[in-house]
């Protein structure tokens, strides 16, 4: 190992402290200490016996998982010396270290010491157990939620976008739609829930309607304001160059309004998550929201945590996706917020 | 390279007639008269410059000529027909370049051709226009990556690709450094000489007006009236040091009320 360190380039070598000042060496040490921390979590889980009278079947599996992670992190740390791609991991080191501490503490106060009441606070191995034993139903839940969300969101975003452009562009559309929007728009979509479940043929279609409604309102308002905010000079230029009405809408108004539209799409996505979970809990007998409800009914709190975790991954993944899309479409803008 | 833009140009510029054109804006309920009975006759392929103090109504007049606004009184005619709406035969280079920030320079320049569905057949003009204004290397840049002067040159290129019959220029070279400005003035003149469009130029710069235009219309303070008309029939290229040029410049400054400075 010393030979590896000897070979490390040391760009900023200074007096006796040069060794520690080399950034590569520092990142190697950082990476290895993160690996060590995870190894400690593994050892603590494996060798500190669980509290008597508890029967956590997956304690060993959790310990092995932590150990595998530790080995992987150590390998990545060494790889980082040679390959730039792994050096990005270095930025995550503090977080990975903090997570190790968190897991160690969690493991200690639940499985080992039993300080927290059961079944409300299961140990990490209980969640591993859920993911391994119940993955079929969890996957089904993710699929159902994603399908419902995607259908409702795209429908709402599309209708909202078209409506927004119509209000922003046509006086007649503005006259008729604006009052309706003002009156009904601010109403939370969930307020329609009882009515929707009663009017629509299935709870699935009712939920699509509700999600579309929750998405559509902010998308409409922001698209409209985006179109209304377009500088009149943009239209003047296009008109003197022979643009038709169609060109003015499609090639001037809409691209100019896109930054606003994206704000609406982000707000709509946030709203749609909230409505999705409520709709699944109250009507649709599928999806992660329903799984949460079901787990709570059976006091299966580990299942609930697992579902919550997956839901967090789903939501944050979708937001990230939308940010990526925006960065790609609006690359012409200066000073975009990075997600 | 200029020839490429001007090549398929059989028709010469359009005529322009202004008859007693007056315009006033509504400013907080009060009418603000901006133009006062402007009458002007511009011949086919003529180059006319409008010179006047800031805020007198020059840009307003150009917007009327472009057909973007209608005058409060009087009438404007292009080719003997009333100007009622914008038309791609009358292209404006606005005072503010106003490029579309979501389009690259090339696709900004392509705007007019795209709007009229001529991109396929006349797309080659885009590169010519970019070369003419010296922006070939920035064709793929976005407007926020340009300097003020470069944006103005891009706006000029955007107008030129459309092969206008009447080119309306509102201080198109205002933000350029003096060297680029002189080069662009020469390019404008040679372009105009080849294509023979009619040109209406607003400028603050007396020398620029006299270098480019055959006729300089001096406007009064707001509301703008035509105060004087100075004809410069010297051949191009004109030289700033030429005695006749100096004499004309003195005359224009006198009309602007700055004679004591000269
Ligand atoms: N849309 C408008 N509404 C009200 N007043 C306006 C409007 N546009 C211009 N004006 C007024 O008309 C007057 C003339 O404006 P204009 O832009 O034509 O001046 P200009 O001669 O082009 O000046 P500059 O040389 O500084 O560009 C100004 O006093 C301005 O305040
Ligand atoms: Mg002006």
XYZ file of C-alpha atoms and ligand atoms in Angstrom:
633
model
C 0.000 0.000 0.000
C 2.836 2.376 0.762
C 4.078 1.915 -2.764
C 0.764 3.177 -4.125
C 0.983 6.252 -1.989
C 4.574 6.820 -3.040
C 3.542 6.920 -6.645
C 0.852 9.508 -6.077
C 1.731 12.815 -7.738
C 2.027 15.600 -5.206
C 1.456 18.872 -6.991
C 1.602 21.122 -3.955
C 4.373 19.508 -1.964
C 5.503 21.855 0.782
C 8.036 21.149 3.546
C 7.147 18.153 5.728
C 3.412 18.439 5.212
C 3.532 17.811 1.488
C 2.183 14.339 1.929
C -1.072 15.569 3.364
C -1.382 18.450 0.998
C -1.518 16.320 -2.094
C -5.183 16.289 -3.037
C -5.004 12.777 -4.458
C -3.552 11.436 -1.241
C -6.152 13.260 0.752
C -8.995 11.870 -1.312
C -7.520 8.375 -0.939
C -7.405 8.761 2.818
C -10.917 10.207 2.781
C -12.232 7.335 0.702
C -10.577 4.740 2.888
C -11.957 6.258 6.076
C -15.447 6.132 4.598
C -14.876 2.458 3.778
C -13.619 1.903 7.308
C -16.722 3.547 8.749
C -18.952 1.166 6.809
C -16.819 -1.739 7.923
C -17.438 -0.642 11.510
C -21.199 -0.647 10.820
C -20.870 -4.180 9.446
C -18.840 -5.377 12.434
C -21.160 -3.748 14.938
C -24.160 -5.392 13.310
C -22.543 -8.804 13.053
C -20.710 -9.176 16.370
C -22.851 -7.225 18.833
C -25.678 -9.653 19.543
C -29.229 -8.427 19.009
C -31.256 -7.689 22.104
C -32.489 -10.961 23.654
C -35.975 -12.106 22.668
C -35.769 -10.329 19.312
C -35.675 -12.387 16.139
C -34.303 -10.314 13.286
C -33.656 -12.835 10.577
C -31.711 -10.514 8.305
C -29.134 -9.174 10.783
C -26.418 -11.174 9.036
C -27.530 -10.052 5.571
C -27.461 -6.433 6.619
C -23.952 -6.862 8.025
C -22.805 -8.501 4.794
C -24.397 -5.715 2.730
C -22.509 -3.104 4.770
C -19.272 -5.034 4.418
C -19.729 -5.326 0.658
C -20.368 -1.595 0.467
C -17.209 -0.979 2.519
C -15.124 -3.102 0.156
C -16.628 -1.364 -2.865
C -15.846 2.050 -1.390
C -12.278 1.015 -0.624
C -11.803 -0.215 -4.200
C -13.292 3.006 -5.521
C -10.879 5.006 -3.364
C -7.915 3.161 -4.863
C -9.384 3.452 -8.341
C -9.733 7.185 -7.782
C -5.930 7.441 -7.653
C -5.728 6.257 -11.246
C -9.093 7.072 -12.830
C -10.687 10.497 -12.770
C -14.180 9.030 -13.004
C -13.973 7.719 -9.465
C -12.739 11.001 -8.070
C -16.219 12.417 -8.282
C -17.084 9.982 -5.526
C -14.819 12.032 -3.320
C -17.372 14.803 -3.194
C -19.797 12.326 -1.647
C -17.345 11.139 1.010
C -18.575 13.345 3.850
C -22.135 12.276 3.144
C -21.256 8.589 2.970
C -19.391 8.943 6.253
C -22.336 10.663 7.916
C -24.671 7.969 6.604
C -22.446 5.283 8.141
C -22.684 7.041 11.491
C -26.438 7.287 11.110
C -26.810 3.590 10.320
C -24.535 2.629 13.236
C -26.608 4.719 15.616
C -29.876 3.402 14.179
C -28.675 -0.190 14.478
C -27.492 0.405 18.064
C -30.623 2.025 19.458
C -33.019 -0.407 17.769
C -31.762 -3.957 17.298
C -28.938 -3.929 19.830
C -30.195 -1.846 22.774
C -33.930 -1.786 22.050
C -34.255 1.799 23.246
C -36.944 2.720 20.728
C -40.433 1.231 20.959
C -41.439 -1.503 18.559
C -43.052 -1.894 16.091
C -42.839 1.807 15.303
C -39.063 1.926 14.972
C -37.711 -1.200 13.287
C -33.946 -1.680 12.786
C -32.356 -1.424 9.338
C -32.351 -5.207 8.869
C -36.142 -5.202 9.145
C -36.310 -2.923 6.124
C -33.846 -5.127 4.273
C -36.173 -7.992 5.138
C -39.164 -6.192 3.660
C -37.346 -5.320 0.477
C -36.169 -8.918 0.033
C -39.363 -10.714 1.081
C -41.956 -8.350 -0.324
C -40.227 -6.967 -3.408
C -42.935 -8.303 -5.677
C -45.624 -6.212 -4.144
C -43.376 -3.183 -3.814
C -42.450 -3.382 -7.493
C -46.112 -3.702 -8.384
C -46.770 -0.618 -6.254
C -44.054 1.391 -7.962
C -45.345 0.376 -11.361
C -48.955 1.249 -10.504
C -48.001 4.610 -9.000
C -45.750 5.519 -11.911
C -48.439 4.613 -14.447
C -51.114 6.640 -12.695
C -48.808 9.597 -12.140
C -47.459 9.629 -15.682
C -50.909 9.436 -17.272
C -52.366 12.157 -15.074
C -49.343 14.413 -15.233
C -48.927 14.321 -19.009
C -52.622 14.842 -19.544
C -52.711 17.770 -17.106
C -49.519 19.340 -18.422
C -50.668 19.087 -22.037
C -54.132 20.488 -21.381
C -52.703 23.174 -19.095
C -50.126 24.203 -21.667
C -52.644 24.486 -24.478
C -55.111 26.332 -22.263
C -52.397 28.714 -21.066
C -51.329 29.544 -24.602
C -54.965 30.041 -25.609
C -55.648 32.444 -22.744
C -52.421 34.313 -23.342
C -53.018 34.609 -27.049
C -56.715 34.892 -27.698
C -58.871 37.530 -26.122
C -61.963 35.381 -26.542
C -60.369 32.392 -24.825
C -59.202 34.702 -22.055
C -62.700 36.099 -21.581
C -64.280 32.688 -21.118
C -61.568 30.671 -19.430
C -59.997 33.205 -17.112
C -62.956 33.554 -14.698
C -63.339 29.783 -14.487
C -59.657 29.431 -13.796
C -59.743 32.108 -11.126
C -62.715 30.569 -9.397
C -61.881 26.891 -9.548
C -58.109 26.849 -9.907
C -57.157 27.680 -6.325
C -59.381 24.886 -4.991
C -57.118 21.995 -3.916
C -57.594 19.114 -6.326
C -58.193 16.756 -3.393
C -61.407 18.633 -2.616
C -62.844 17.056 -5.777
C -61.983 13.606 -4.525
C -65.370 12.468 -3.202
C -67.138 13.804 -6.268
C -64.597 12.340 -8.666
C -64.799 8.841 -7.207
C -68.542 9.029 -7.565
C -68.729 10.502 -11.070
C -65.971 8.582 -12.818
C -66.468 4.969 -13.848
C -63.379 3.748 -12.007
C -61.216 5.000 -9.205
C -58.288 4.855 -11.628
C -59.867 7.300 -14.082
C -61.010 9.484 -11.182
C -57.438 9.639 -9.920
C -56.115 10.503 -13.365
C -58.581 13.366 -13.463
C -57.486 14.618 -10.043
C -53.781 14.424 -10.841
C -54.358 16.142 -14.171
C -56.307 18.866 -12.390
C -53.555 19.394 -9.806
C -50.937 19.581 -12.555
C -52.983 21.574 -15.005
C -53.710 24.611 -12.882
C -50.134 25.820 -12.262
C -49.093 24.872 -15.799
C -51.994 26.899 -17.231
C -51.366 29.958 -15.097
C -47.633 30.024 -15.712
C -47.884 29.328 -19.435
C -50.417 32.111 -19.677
C -48.235 34.547 -17.756
C -45.251 33.475 -19.848
C -47.098 34.214 -23.069
C -48.429 37.485 -21.682
C -44.906 38.570 -20.666
C -43.353 38.162 -24.107
C -41.773 41.446 -25.134
C -43.817 43.164 -27.825
C -40.563 43.877 -29.649
C -40.255 40.138 -30.346
C -43.572 40.228 -32.161
C -42.677 43.445 -34.010
C -39.529 41.849 -35.388
C -41.303 38.737 -36.576
C -44.185 40.713 -38.061
C -41.912 42.966 -40.104
C -40.205 39.828 -41.403
C -43.484 38.444 -42.690
C -44.507 36.073 -39.898
C -48.000 34.593 -39.878
C -50.119 34.306 -36.718
C -49.182 30.644 -36.553
C -45.498 31.517 -36.661
C -45.966 34.158 -33.960
C -47.555 31.604 -31.638
C -45.343 28.611 -32.352
C -41.999 30.248 -32.978
C -42.160 33.407 -30.866
C -44.704 33.246 -28.051
C -44.131 29.641 -26.993
C -40.326 29.561 -26.968
C -40.250 32.914 -25.183
C -42.675 31.564 -22.566
C -40.793 28.300 -21.949
C -38.937 29.415 -18.790
C -42.312 30.223 -17.211
C -43.825 26.996 -18.488
C -41.119 25.023 -16.717
C -41.842 26.743 -13.424
C -45.435 25.615 -13.907
C -44.326 22.081 -14.750
C -42.271 21.899 -11.546
C -45.143 23.181 -9.426
C -47.506 20.795 -11.156
C -45.221 17.845 -10.492
C -45.082 18.665 -6.791
C -48.878 18.945 -6.653
C -49.324 15.705 -8.565
C -47.266 13.743 -6.000
C -49.526 14.932 -3.196
C -52.700 14.046 -5.077
C -51.296 10.692 -6.180
C -50.685 9.534 -2.620
C -54.040 10.735 -1.346
C -55.889 9.170 -4.274
C -54.116 5.855 -3.780
C -54.809 5.862 -0.071
C -58.478 6.648 -0.446
C -59.603 5.003 -3.628
C -57.186 3.151 -5.867
C -56.335 -0.263 -4.492
C -52.804 -0.200 -5.832
C -49.632 1.824 -5.774
C -47.175 2.908 -3.119
C -49.731 5.148 -1.404
C -52.060 2.209 -0.999
C -49.162 0.036 0.203
C -48.414 2.664 2.886
C -51.995 2.600 4.021
C -52.088 -1.185 4.028
C -48.816 -1.424 5.987
C -50.117 0.962 8.580
C -53.303 -1.086 8.913
C -51.262 -4.175 9.749
C -48.841 -2.239 11.932
C -46.120 -3.335 9.507
C -43.979 -0.286 10.067
C -40.909 -1.687 8.376
C -42.982 -2.078 5.199
C -44.115 1.497 5.573
C -40.560 2.797 5.838
C -39.562 0.769 2.800
C -42.458 2.187 0.794
C -41.657 5.722 1.956
C -38.064 5.281 0.901
C -39.057 4.047 -2.534
C -41.535 6.878 -2.889
C -38.806 9.387 -2.063
C -36.597 7.831 -4.752
C -39.442 7.967 -7.267
C -40.357 11.596 -6.589
C -36.834 12.933 -6.435
C -35.939 10.932 -9.535
C -38.793 12.516 -11.458
C -37.879 16.008 -10.322
C -34.289 15.364 -11.397
C -35.534 14.158 -14.766
C -37.554 17.332 -15.253
C -34.527 19.438 -14.329
C -32.453 17.541 -16.910
C -35.089 18.189 -19.542
C -35.179 21.870 -18.692
C -31.393 22.179 -18.762
C -31.439 20.643 -22.202
C -34.298 22.706 -23.641
C -33.382 25.998 -22.005
C -29.617 25.780 -22.382
C -29.764 29.223 -23.975
C -30.629 30.778 -20.613
C -27.962 32.188 -18.384
C -27.622 31.265 -14.723
C -29.863 28.204 -14.485
C -30.254 26.720 -11.013
C -28.530 23.351 -10.823
C -30.508 20.591 -9.135
C -19.876 38.264 -50.976
C -22.242 41.178 -51.128
C -23.186 40.138 -54.612
C -24.642 36.862 -53.384
C -27.213 38.626 -51.263
C -28.027 41.089 -53.965
C -27.788 38.819 -56.977
C -31.376 37.790 -57.687
C -32.485 41.355 -57.483
C -34.195 42.498 -60.618
C -36.707 44.878 -59.020
C -35.280 48.064 -57.602
C -36.343 49.588 -54.321
C -39.838 50.792 -53.618
C -41.035 54.348 -53.484
C -42.240 55.869 -50.256
C -44.633 58.751 -49.807
C -45.583 60.431 -46.546
C -48.509 62.834 -46.723
C -49.067 65.162 -43.800
C -48.307 62.422 -41.309
C -49.048 63.361 -37.710
C -48.931 61.096 -34.719
C -49.567 61.541 -31.037
C -49.386 59.189 -28.092
C -51.630 59.090 -25.120
C -49.580 59.819 -22.029
C -51.646 59.585 -18.813
C -54.751 60.898 -20.559
C -52.879 63.759 -22.181
C -52.160 63.629 -25.898
C -48.435 63.780 -26.574
C -47.908 65.048 -30.115
C -44.814 63.413 -31.575
C -44.989 63.952 -35.312
C -46.306 67.127 -36.874
C -47.452 67.000 -40.494
C -44.450 65.249 -41.977
C -44.508 65.134 -45.757
C -41.792 63.328 -47.606
C -41.247 61.781 -51.001
C -38.592 59.101 -51.314
C -37.734 57.865 -54.785
C -36.927 54.356 -55.942
C -33.537 53.283 -54.666
C -32.907 56.530 -52.838
C -30.934 56.678 -49.588
C -32.472 59.135 -47.152
C -31.223 59.911 -43.661
C -33.326 61.312 -40.828
C -31.465 63.426 -38.337
C -32.969 64.898 -35.202
C -32.577 65.353 -31.465
C -33.223 62.452 -29.110
C -36.880 61.837 -28.357
C -38.166 63.905 -31.279
C -40.062 61.034 -32.851
C -37.702 59.380 -35.348
C -38.341 55.830 -34.166
C -42.053 56.548 -34.106
C -41.897 57.619 -37.729
C -40.047 54.457 -38.689
C -42.640 52.284 -36.932
C -45.323 53.982 -39.028
C -43.356 53.340 -42.204
C -42.907 49.698 -41.201
C -46.663 49.410 -40.710
C -46.390 48.481 -37.027
C -48.512 51.469 -35.990
C -51.036 53.608 -37.828
C -50.695 57.394 -37.798
C -53.199 59.615 -36.005
C -53.546 61.644 -39.187
C -52.174 61.619 -42.701
C -51.211 58.709 -44.867
C -48.176 56.665 -45.810
C -47.776 54.932 -49.136
C -45.270 52.418 -50.391
C -45.281 51.805 -54.135
C -48.370 54.021 -54.205
C -50.301 51.696 -51.893
C -51.382 52.598 -48.389
C -49.222 51.025 -45.675
C -51.632 49.161 -43.417
C -49.652 46.297 -41.961
C -46.056 45.117 -41.809
C -44.766 43.555 -44.975
C -41.557 41.619 -45.537
C -40.663 43.949 -48.401
C -40.076 46.628 -45.758
C -37.554 45.343 -43.262
C -36.607 47.188 -40.109
C -33.343 47.140 -38.203
C -34.531 48.326 -34.819
C -32.598 50.585 -32.505
C -32.453 47.730 -29.975
C -31.154 44.546 -31.625
C -33.707 42.320 -29.804
C -32.381 38.973 -30.926
C -34.370 35.971 -29.766
C -32.373 34.644 -26.811
C -33.463 31.042 -27.463
C -32.062 31.014 -30.987
C -28.457 30.933 -32.070
C -27.126 33.791 -34.160
C -27.556 31.763 -37.348
C -31.110 30.831 -36.579
C -31.893 34.431 -35.583
C -30.626 35.543 -38.967
C -32.739 32.825 -40.584
C -35.888 34.182 -38.960
C -37.333 36.045 -41.938
C -36.675 33.218 -44.404
C -38.184 30.727 -41.973
C -41.262 32.883 -41.430
C -41.877 33.066 -45.153
C -40.991 29.461 -45.874
C -37.942 30.358 -47.961
C -35.366 28.555 -45.847
C -35.021 25.680 -48.286
C -34.552 27.807 -51.382
C -32.713 30.850 -50.033
C -30.852 29.373 -47.040
C -27.515 30.180 -48.621
C -28.049 33.859 -47.967
C -27.692 33.312 -44.249
C -23.986 32.546 -44.460
C -23.493 35.467 -46.847
C -25.171 37.870 -44.470
C -23.171 36.528 -41.517
C -19.954 36.964 -43.474
C -20.973 40.476 -44.458
C -21.337 41.559 -40.828
C -18.293 39.555 -39.714
C -20.079 37.047 -37.499
C -19.246 33.807 -39.272
C -17.348 32.534 -36.242
C -20.298 33.227 -33.975
C -23.031 31.587 -36.016
C -23.693 29.025 -33.296
C -23.399 31.411 -30.361
C -26.428 32.417 -28.326
C -27.281 36.124 -28.022
C -26.187 36.286 -24.377
C -22.710 35.354 -25.547
C -22.444 38.406 -27.846
C -21.282 41.931 -27.178
C -23.668 44.818 -27.797
C -22.038 45.661 -31.114
C -22.058 42.037 -32.253
C -25.756 41.779 -31.419
C -26.382 44.870 -33.503
C -24.479 43.374 -36.425
C -26.489 40.172 -36.080
C -29.684 42.232 -36.221
C -28.401 43.891 -39.387
C -27.726 40.480 -40.928
C -31.210 39.323 -39.921
C -32.654 42.207 -41.948
C -30.347 41.846 -44.943
C -31.119 38.189 -45.704
C -34.663 39.202 -46.608
C -33.638 41.175 -49.661
C -35.881 44.138 -48.767
C -37.209 46.725 -51.174
C -37.188 49.262 -48.384
C -34.604 48.937 -45.647
C -35.485 50.885 -42.527
C -32.491 51.459 -40.284
C -32.906 52.886 -36.781
C -29.398 53.785 -35.621
C -28.160 50.371 -36.719
C -24.526 51.150 -36.003
C -25.026 53.017 -32.733
C -23.175 50.576 -30.514
C -20.215 49.865 -32.747
C -16.702 51.125 -32.124
C -15.577 53.772 -34.598
C -13.435 51.383 -36.664
C -16.103 48.710 -37.096
C -18.553 51.468 -37.704
C -16.587 52.902 -40.591
C -16.221 49.419 -42.094
C -19.940 48.709 -41.718
C -20.830 52.080 -43.257
C -18.766 51.175 -46.304
C -20.434 47.742 -46.464
C -23.873 49.315 -46.225
C -23.126 51.702 -49.070
C -21.759 48.996 -51.347
C -24.658 46.696 -50.496
C -27.102 49.477 -51.270
C -25.300 50.298 -54.507
C -25.566 46.716 -55.680
C -29.092 45.886 -54.523
C -30.563 49.298 -55.100
C -33.127 49.016 -52.345
C -34.572 52.197 -50.915
C -33.013 53.039 -47.569
C -34.328 55.139 -44.719
C -31.731 55.667 -42.029
C -32.124 57.267 -38.635
C -28.916 58.384 -37.025
C -27.534 60.808 -34.480
C -24.286 61.023 -36.320
C -24.167 63.916 -38.791
C -21.117 62.510 -40.593
C -22.741 59.119 -40.940
C -25.838 60.697 -42.466
C -23.762 62.646 -44.961
C -21.485 59.727 -45.805
C -24.335 57.357 -46.603
C -27.360 59.328 -47.718
C -28.185 61.296 -50.807
C -30.565 63.428 -48.815
C -30.478 64.338 -45.108
C -33.764 65.378 -43.536
C -33.273 67.464 -40.423
C -36.111 67.179 -37.913
C -37.084 69.653 -35.213
C -37.529 68.944 -31.526
C -40.705 67.107 -30.481
C -43.191 67.274 -32.106
C -40.986 66.581 -35.093
C -41.402 68.734 -38.161
C -39.146 68.780 -41.173
C -36.783 71.648 -40.549
C -34.470 71.376 -43.484
C -33.255 69.120 -46.210
C -29.618 68.857 -47.215
C -28.806 67.149 -50.488
C -25.472 65.432 -50.924
C -24.954 64.383 -54.512
C -21.261 63.540 -54.119
C -20.258 60.178 -55.549
C -19.310 57.293 -53.299
C -17.014 56.585 -51.567
C -17.136 59.923 -49.834
C -14.345 61.347 -47.730
C -14.717 63.159 -44.481
C -11.920 65.614 -45.301
C -13.322 66.691 -48.658
C -13.994 70.473 -48.629
C -17.501 70.111 -49.998
C -18.234 67.463 -47.364
C -17.004 69.782 -44.615
C -19.207 72.528 -45.968
C -22.268 70.256 -45.968
C -21.496 69.139 -42.420
C -21.349 72.763 -41.293
C -24.695 73.390 -42.958
C -26.347 70.466 -41.181
C -24.948 71.474 -37.800
C -26.295 74.940 -38.426
C -29.740 73.484 -39.074
C -29.482 71.547 -35.830
C -28.727 74.804 -34.036
C -25.117 74.010 -33.281
C -23.488 76.480 -35.641
C -21.562 78.313 -32.943
C -19.647 75.140 -32.136
C -18.285 75.089 -35.679
N -45.579 53.739 -26.996
C -45.445 55.017 -26.597
N -46.317 55.535 -25.714
C -46.179 56.822 -25.297
N -45.200 57.632 -25.699
C -44.289 57.159 -26.556
C -44.350 55.823 -27.049
N -43.322 55.631 -27.883
C -42.633 56.780 -27.913
N -43.221 57.711 -27.136
C -42.780 59.074 -26.951
O -42.608 59.625 -28.220
C -41.485 60.473 -28.240
C -40.605 60.101 -29.415
O -40.103 58.802 -29.246
P -39.138 58.137 -30.300
O -38.771 56.823 -29.791
O -39.782 58.199 -31.619
O -37.880 59.111 -30.249
P -36.552 59.073 -31.117
O -36.553 60.276 -31.960
O -36.418 57.769 -31.772
O -35.442 59.239 -30.002
P -34.008 58.575 -29.916
O -33.159 59.249 -30.901
O -33.579 58.859 -28.525
O -34.179 57.124 -30.190
C -40.794 60.332 -26.912
O -41.044 61.489 -26.159
C -41.464 59.165 -26.258
O -41.629 59.406 -24.898
Mg -35.244 56.103 -31.536
